[in-house]
PDB file of C-alpha atoms in Angstrom:
ATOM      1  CA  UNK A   1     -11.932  28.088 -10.531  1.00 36.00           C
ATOM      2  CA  UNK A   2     -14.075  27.625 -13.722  1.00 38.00           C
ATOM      3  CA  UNK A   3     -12.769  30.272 -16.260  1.00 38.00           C
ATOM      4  CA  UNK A   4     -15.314  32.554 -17.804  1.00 45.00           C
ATOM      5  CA  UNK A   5     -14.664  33.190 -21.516  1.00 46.00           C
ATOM      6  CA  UNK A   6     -15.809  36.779 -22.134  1.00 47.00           C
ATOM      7  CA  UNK A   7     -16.141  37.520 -25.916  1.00 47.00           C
ATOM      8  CA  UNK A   8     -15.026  41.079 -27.694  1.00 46.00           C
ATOM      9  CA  UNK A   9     -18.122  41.433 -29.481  1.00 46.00           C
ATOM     10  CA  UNK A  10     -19.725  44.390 -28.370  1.00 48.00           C
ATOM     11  CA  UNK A  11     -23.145  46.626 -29.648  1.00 49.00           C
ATOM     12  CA  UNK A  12     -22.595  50.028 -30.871  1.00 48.00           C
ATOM     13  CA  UNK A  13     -23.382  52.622 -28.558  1.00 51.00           C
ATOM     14  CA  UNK A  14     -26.727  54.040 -29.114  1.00 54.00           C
ATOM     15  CA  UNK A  15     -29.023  56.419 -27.575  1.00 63.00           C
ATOM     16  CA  UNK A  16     -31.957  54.132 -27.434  1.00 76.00           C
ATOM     17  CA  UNK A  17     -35.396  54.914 -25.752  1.00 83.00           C
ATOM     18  CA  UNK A  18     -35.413  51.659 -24.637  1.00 82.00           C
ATOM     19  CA  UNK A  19     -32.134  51.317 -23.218  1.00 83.00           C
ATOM     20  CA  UNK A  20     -32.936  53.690 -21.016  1.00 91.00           C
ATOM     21  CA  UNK A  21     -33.856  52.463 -17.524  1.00 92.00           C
ATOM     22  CA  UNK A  22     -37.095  53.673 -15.509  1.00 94.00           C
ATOM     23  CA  UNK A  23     -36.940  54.559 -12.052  1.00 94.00           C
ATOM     24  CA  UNK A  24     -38.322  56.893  -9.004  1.00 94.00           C
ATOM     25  CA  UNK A  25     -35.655  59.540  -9.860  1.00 94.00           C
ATOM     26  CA  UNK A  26     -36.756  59.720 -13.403  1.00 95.00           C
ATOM     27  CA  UNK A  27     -40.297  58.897 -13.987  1.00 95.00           C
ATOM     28  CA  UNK A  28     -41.388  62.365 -13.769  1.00 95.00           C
ATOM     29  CA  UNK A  29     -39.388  63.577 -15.901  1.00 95.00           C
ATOM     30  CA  UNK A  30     -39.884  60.514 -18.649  1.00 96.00           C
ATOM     31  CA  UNK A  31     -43.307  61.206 -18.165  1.00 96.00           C
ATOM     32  CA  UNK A  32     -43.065  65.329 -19.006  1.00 96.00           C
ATOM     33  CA  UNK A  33     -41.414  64.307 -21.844  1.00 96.00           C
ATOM     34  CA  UNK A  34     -43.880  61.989 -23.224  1.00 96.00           C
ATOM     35  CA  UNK A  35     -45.882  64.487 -23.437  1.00 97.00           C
ATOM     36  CA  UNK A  36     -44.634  65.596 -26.255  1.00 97.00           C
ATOM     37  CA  UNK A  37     -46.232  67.362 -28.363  1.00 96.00           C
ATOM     38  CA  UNK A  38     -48.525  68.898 -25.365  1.00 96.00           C
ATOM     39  CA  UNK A  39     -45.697  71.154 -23.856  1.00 97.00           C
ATOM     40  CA  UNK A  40     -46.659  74.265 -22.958  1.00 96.00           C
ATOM     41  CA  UNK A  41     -45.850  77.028 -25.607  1.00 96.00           C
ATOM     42  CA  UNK A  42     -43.829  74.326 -27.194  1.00 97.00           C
ATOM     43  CA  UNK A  43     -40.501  73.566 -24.727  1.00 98.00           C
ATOM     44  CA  UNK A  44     -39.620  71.691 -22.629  1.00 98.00           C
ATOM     45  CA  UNK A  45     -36.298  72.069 -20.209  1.00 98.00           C
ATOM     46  CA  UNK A  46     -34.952  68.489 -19.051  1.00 98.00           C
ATOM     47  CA  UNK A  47     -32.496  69.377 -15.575  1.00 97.00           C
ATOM     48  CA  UNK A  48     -30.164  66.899 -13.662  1.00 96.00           C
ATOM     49  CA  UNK A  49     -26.913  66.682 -12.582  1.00 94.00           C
ATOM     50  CA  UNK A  50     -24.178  65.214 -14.739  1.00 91.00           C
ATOM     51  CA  UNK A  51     -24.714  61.828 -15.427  1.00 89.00           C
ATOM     52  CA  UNK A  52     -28.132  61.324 -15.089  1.00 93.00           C
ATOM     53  CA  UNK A  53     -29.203  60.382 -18.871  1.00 92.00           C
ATOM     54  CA  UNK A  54     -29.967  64.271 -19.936  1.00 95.00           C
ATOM     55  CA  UNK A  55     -28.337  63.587 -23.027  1.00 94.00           C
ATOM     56  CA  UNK A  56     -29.347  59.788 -23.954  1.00 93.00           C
ATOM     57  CA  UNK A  57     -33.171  60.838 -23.525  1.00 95.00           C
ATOM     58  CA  UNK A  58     -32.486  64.230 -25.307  1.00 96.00           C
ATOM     59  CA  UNK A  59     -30.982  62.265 -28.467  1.00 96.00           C
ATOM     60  CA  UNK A  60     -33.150  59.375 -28.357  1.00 95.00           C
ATOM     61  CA  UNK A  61     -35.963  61.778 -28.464  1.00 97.00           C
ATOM     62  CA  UNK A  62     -34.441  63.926 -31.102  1.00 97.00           C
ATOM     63  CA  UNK A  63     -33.883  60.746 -33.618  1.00 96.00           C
ATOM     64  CA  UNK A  64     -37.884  59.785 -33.042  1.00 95.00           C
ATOM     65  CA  UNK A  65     -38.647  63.009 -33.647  1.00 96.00           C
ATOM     66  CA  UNK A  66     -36.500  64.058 -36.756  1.00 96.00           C
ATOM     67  CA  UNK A  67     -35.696  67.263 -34.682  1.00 98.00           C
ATOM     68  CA  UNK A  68     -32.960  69.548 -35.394  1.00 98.00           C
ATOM     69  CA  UNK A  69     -30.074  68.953 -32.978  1.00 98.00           C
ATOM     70  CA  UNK A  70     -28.267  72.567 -32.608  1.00 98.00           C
ATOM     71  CA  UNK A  71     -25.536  73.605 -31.690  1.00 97.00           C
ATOM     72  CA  UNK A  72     -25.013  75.597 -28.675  1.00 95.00           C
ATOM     73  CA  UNK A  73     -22.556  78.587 -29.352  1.00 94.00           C
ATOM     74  CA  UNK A  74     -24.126  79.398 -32.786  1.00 96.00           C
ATOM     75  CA  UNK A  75     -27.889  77.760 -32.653  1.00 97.00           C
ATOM     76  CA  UNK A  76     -29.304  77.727 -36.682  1.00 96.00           C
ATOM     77  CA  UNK A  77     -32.902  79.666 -36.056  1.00 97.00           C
ATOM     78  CA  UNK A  78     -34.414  79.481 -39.159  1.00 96.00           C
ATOM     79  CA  UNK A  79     -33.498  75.469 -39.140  1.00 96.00           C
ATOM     80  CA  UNK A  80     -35.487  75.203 -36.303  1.00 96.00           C
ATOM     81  CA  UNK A  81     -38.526  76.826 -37.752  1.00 95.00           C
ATOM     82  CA  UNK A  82     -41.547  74.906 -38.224  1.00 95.00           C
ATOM     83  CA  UNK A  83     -39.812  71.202 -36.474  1.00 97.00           C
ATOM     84  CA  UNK A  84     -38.912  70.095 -33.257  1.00 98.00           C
ATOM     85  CA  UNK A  85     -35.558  70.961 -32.033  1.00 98.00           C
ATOM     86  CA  UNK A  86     -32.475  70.167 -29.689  1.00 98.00           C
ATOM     87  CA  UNK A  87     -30.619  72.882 -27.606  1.00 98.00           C
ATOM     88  CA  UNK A  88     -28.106  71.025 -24.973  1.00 98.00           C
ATOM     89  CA  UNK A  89     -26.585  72.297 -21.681  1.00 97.00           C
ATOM     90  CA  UNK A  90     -27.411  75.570 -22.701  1.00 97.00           C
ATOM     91  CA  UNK A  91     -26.819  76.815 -18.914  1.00 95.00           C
ATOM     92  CA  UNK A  92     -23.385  76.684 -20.088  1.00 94.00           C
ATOM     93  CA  UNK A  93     -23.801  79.668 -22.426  1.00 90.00           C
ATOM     94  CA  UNK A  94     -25.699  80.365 -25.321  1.00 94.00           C
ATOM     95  CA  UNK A  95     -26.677  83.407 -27.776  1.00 96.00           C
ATOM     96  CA  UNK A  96     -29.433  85.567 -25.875  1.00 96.00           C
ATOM     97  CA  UNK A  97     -31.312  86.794 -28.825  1.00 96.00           C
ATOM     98  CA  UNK A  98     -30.958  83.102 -30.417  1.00 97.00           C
ATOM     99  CA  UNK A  99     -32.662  81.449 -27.555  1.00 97.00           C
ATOM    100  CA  UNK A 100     -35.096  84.202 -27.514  1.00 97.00           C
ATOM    101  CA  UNK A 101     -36.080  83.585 -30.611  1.00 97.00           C
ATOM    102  CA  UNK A 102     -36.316  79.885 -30.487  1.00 98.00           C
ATOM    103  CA  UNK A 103     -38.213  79.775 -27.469  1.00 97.00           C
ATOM    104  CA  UNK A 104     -40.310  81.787 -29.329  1.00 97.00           C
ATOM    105  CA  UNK A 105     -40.518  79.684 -32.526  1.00 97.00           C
ATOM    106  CA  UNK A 106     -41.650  76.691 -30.389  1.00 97.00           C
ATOM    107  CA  UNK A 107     -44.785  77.664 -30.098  1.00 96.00           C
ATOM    108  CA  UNK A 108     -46.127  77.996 -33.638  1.00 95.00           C
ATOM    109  CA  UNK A 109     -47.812  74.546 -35.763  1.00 93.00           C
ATOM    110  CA  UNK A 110     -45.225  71.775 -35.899  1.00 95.00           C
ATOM    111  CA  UNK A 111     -42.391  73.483 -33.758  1.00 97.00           C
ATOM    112  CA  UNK A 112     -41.051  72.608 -30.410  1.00 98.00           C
ATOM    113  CA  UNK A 113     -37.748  72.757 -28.376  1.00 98.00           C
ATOM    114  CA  UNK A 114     -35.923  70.451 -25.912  1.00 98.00           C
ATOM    115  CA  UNK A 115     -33.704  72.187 -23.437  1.00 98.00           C
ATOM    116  CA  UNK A 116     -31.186  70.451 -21.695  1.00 98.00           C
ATOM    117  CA  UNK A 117     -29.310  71.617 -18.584  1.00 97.00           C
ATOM    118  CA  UNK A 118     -27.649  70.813 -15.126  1.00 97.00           C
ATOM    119  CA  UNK A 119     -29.715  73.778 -14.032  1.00 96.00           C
ATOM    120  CA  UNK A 120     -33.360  74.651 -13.962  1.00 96.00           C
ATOM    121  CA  UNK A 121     -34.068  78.118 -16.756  1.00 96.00           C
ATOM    122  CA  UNK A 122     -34.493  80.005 -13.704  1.00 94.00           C
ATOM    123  CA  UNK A 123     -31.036  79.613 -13.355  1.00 95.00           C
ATOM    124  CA  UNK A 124     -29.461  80.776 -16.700  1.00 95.00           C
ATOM    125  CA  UNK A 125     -27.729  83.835 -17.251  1.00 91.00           C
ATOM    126  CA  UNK A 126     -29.969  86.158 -19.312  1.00 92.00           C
ATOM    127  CA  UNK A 127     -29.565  89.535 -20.148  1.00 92.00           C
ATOM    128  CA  UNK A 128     -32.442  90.273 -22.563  1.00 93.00           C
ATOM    129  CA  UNK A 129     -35.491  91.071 -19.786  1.00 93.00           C
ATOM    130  CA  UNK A 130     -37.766  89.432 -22.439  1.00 95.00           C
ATOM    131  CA  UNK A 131     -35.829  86.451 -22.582  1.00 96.00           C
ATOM    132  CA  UNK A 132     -35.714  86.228 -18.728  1.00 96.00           C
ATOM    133  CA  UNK A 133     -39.759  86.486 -18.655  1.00 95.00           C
ATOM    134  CA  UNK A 134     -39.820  83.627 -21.419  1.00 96.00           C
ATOM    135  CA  UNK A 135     -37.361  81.051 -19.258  1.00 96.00           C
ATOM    136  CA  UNK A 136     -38.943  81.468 -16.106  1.00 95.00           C
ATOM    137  CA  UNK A 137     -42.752  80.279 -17.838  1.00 95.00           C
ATOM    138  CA  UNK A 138     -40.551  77.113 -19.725  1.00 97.00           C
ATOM    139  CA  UNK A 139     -42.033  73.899 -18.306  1.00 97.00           C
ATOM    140  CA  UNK A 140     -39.258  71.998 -16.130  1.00 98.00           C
ATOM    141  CA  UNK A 141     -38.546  68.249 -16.006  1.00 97.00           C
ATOM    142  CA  UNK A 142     -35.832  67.429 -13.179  1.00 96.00           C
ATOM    143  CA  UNK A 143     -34.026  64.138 -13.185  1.00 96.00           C
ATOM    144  CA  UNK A 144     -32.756  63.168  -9.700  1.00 94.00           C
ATOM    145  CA  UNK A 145     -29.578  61.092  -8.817  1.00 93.00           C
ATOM    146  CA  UNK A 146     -30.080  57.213 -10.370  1.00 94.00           C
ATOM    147  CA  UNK A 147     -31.611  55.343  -7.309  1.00 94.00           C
ATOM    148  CA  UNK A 148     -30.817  51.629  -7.130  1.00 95.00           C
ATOM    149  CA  UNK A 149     -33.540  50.340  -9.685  1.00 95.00           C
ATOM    150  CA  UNK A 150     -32.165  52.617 -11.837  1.00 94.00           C
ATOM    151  CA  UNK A 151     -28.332  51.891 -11.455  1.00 95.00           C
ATOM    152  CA  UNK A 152     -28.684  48.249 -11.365  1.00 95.00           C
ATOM    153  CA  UNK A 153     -30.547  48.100 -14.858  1.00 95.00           C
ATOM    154  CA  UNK A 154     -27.786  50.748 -16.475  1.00 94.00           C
ATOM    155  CA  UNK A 155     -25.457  48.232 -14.916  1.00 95.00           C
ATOM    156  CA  UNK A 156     -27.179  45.228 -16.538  1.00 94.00           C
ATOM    157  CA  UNK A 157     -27.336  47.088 -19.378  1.00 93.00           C
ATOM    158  CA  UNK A 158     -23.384  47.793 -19.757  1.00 93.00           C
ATOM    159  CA  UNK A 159     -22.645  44.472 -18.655  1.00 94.00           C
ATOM    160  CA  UNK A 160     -24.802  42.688 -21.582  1.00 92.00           C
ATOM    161  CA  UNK A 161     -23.120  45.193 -23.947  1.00 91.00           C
ATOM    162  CA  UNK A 162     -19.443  43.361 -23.322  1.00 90.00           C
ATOM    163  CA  UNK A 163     -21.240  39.886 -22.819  1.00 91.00           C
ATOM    164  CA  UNK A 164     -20.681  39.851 -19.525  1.00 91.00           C
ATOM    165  CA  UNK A 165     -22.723  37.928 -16.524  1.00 90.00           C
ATOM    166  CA  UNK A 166     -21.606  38.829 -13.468  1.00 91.00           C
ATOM    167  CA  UNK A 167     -22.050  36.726 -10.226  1.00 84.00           C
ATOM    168  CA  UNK A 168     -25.755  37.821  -8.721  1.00 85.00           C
ATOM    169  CA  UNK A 169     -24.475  39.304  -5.856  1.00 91.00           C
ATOM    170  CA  UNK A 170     -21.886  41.872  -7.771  1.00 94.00           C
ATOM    171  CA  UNK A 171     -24.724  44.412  -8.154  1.00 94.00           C
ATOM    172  CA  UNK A 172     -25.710  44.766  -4.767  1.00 93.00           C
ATOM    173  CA  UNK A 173     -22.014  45.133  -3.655  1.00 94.00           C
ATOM    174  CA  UNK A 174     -21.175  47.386  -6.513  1.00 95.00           C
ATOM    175  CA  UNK A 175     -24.426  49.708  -5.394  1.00 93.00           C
ATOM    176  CA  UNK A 176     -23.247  50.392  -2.026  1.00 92.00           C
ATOM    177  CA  UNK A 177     -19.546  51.625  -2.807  1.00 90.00           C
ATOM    178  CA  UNK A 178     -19.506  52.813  -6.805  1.00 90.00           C
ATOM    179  CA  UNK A 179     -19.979  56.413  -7.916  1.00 90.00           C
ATOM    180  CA  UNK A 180     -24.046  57.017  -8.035  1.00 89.00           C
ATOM    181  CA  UNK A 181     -23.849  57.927 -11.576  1.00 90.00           C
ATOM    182  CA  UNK A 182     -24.430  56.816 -15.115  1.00 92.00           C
ATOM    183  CA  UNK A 183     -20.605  57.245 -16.021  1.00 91.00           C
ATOM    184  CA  UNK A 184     -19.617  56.129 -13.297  1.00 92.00           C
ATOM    185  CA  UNK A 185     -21.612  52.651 -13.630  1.00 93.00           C
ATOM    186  CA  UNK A 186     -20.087  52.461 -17.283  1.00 92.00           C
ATOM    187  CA  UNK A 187     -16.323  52.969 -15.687  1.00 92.00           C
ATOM    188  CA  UNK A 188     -16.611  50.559 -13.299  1.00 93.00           C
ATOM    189  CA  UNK A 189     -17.880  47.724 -15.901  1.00 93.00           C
ATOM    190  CA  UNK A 190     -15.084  48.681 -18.360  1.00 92.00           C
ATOM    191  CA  UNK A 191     -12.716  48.136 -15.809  1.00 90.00           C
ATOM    192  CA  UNK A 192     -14.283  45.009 -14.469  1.00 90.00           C
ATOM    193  CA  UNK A 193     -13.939  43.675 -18.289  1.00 89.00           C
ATOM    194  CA  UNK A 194     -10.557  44.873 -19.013  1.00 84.00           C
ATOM    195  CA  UNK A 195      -9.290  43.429 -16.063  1.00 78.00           C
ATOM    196  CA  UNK A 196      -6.029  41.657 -17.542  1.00 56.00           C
ATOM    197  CA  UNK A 197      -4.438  39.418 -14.910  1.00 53.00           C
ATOM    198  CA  UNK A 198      -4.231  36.345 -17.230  1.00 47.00           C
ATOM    199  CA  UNK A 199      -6.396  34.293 -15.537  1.00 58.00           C
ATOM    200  CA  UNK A 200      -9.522  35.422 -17.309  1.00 65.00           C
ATOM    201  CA  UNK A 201     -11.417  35.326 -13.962  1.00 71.00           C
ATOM    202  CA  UNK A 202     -15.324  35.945 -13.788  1.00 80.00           C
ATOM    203  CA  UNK A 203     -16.590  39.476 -12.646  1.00 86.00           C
ATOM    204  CA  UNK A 204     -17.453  38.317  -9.211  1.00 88.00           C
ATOM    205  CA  UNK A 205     -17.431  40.587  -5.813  1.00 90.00           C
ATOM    206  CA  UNK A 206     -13.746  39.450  -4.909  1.00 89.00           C
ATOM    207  CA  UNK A 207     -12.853  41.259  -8.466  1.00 88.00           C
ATOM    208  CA  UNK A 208     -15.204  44.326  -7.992  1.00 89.00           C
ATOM    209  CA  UNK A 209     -13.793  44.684  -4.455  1.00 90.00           C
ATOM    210  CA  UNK A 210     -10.001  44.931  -5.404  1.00 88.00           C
ATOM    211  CA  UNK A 211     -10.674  47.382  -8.104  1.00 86.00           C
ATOM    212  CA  UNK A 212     -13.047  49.173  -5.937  1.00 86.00           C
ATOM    213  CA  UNK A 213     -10.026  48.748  -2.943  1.00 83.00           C
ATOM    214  CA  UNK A 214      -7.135  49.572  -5.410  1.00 74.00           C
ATOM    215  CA  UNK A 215      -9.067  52.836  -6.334  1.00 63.00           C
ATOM    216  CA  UNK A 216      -8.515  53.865  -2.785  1.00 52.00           C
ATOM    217  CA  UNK A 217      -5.045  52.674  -2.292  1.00 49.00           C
ATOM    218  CA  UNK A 218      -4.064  54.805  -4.808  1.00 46.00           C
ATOM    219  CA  UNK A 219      -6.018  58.076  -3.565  1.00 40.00           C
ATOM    220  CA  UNK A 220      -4.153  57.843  -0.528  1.00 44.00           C
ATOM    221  CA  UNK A 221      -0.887  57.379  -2.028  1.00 34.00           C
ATOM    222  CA  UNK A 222      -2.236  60.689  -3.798  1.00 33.00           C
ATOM    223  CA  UNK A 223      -3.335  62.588  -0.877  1.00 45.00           C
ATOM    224  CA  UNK A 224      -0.285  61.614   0.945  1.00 40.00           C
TER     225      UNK A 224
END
């Protein structure tokens, strides 16, 4: 079998607009953020699950925007005055009267705020009644699972990263049996690459299928 020389050079990791792949679970939510700077009163709340590209969109939108990227436990109001700004997974916890106040902010000349959260605001713990009032008007963006247009371009997209061409018919194996998730496409390509049984083999299915096999093996040596 023809060896396939796979080289180290890699591309930094970047959270690039236009690595980001399009799809039916997405669009919407691509398309409520494009409409930036016509929110609503200024914010905008971006919801998935984990995994989903909350975070790549939020950052690639933050670095186009020169907004202020906060941070969650202690959020900077006055930095956020006037500009756009970031606020991640705040359904994880964040200061009442801080959010309040930024939500707030957003709509006045040249402000705005990105949300991020696994949850829609509805959701969020809240105990100021004013702040409740203010995250049930936010407009919501919700990012579905990846379908499979969306997972097989993220997988293209890790592959290329490592120089890697897999054999055409890796993806559509790959798609019915890997995790349904952004991480999970990126785990499953590192371990495809850093495969290491000397013989430098291409990433066909016969390789994806005993990692993907071994993977169980060893959850039922586990469970056992």
């Amino acid at each position: 079998m023809a060896r396939q020389l796979r080289l180290s050079l890699r591309r930094p990791t970047v959270h690039s607009r236009d690595d980001f792949v399009r799809g039916a679970s997405n669009g919407p939510a691509l398309d409520a953020l494009d409409a930036w700077p016509r929110w609503p009163g200024g914010a905008l709340a971006l919801a998935g699950p984990q995994g989903v590209g909350k975070t790549h969109l939020a950052r690639a939108w933050a670095a186009s925007t020169g907004a202020v990227v906060l941070d969650r436990q202690d959020p900077d109001v006055a930095a956020a005055a006037g500009r756009p700004a970031l606020l991640e997974d705040v359904d994880q916890g964040a200061p009442d009267e801080a959010l309040f106040h930024l939500i707030n902010q957003a709509q006045r000349e040249g402000a705005s705020l990105l949300l991020t959260a696994r949850t829609p605001p509805a959701a969020w713990p809240a105990a100021l009644p004013d702040l409740r009032s203010r995250l049930n008007a936010i407009l919501v963006a919700e990012i579905e699972a990846p379908d499979d247009e969306v997972l097989t371009g993220v997988l293209r997209n890790f592959f290329r990263e490592r120089n890697i061409r897999p054999n055409d018919d890796v993806y559509a194996y790959l798609l019915r049996r890997m995790e349904r998730s952004i991480p999970g496409a990126q785990e499953i390509v590192r371990r495809l690459d850093e495969t290491d049984d000397g013989q430098m083999r291409p990433v066909s299915r016969l390789l994806a299928r005993e990692i993907l096999e071994s993977d169980i093996e060893n959850l039922d040596l586990f469970e056992g």
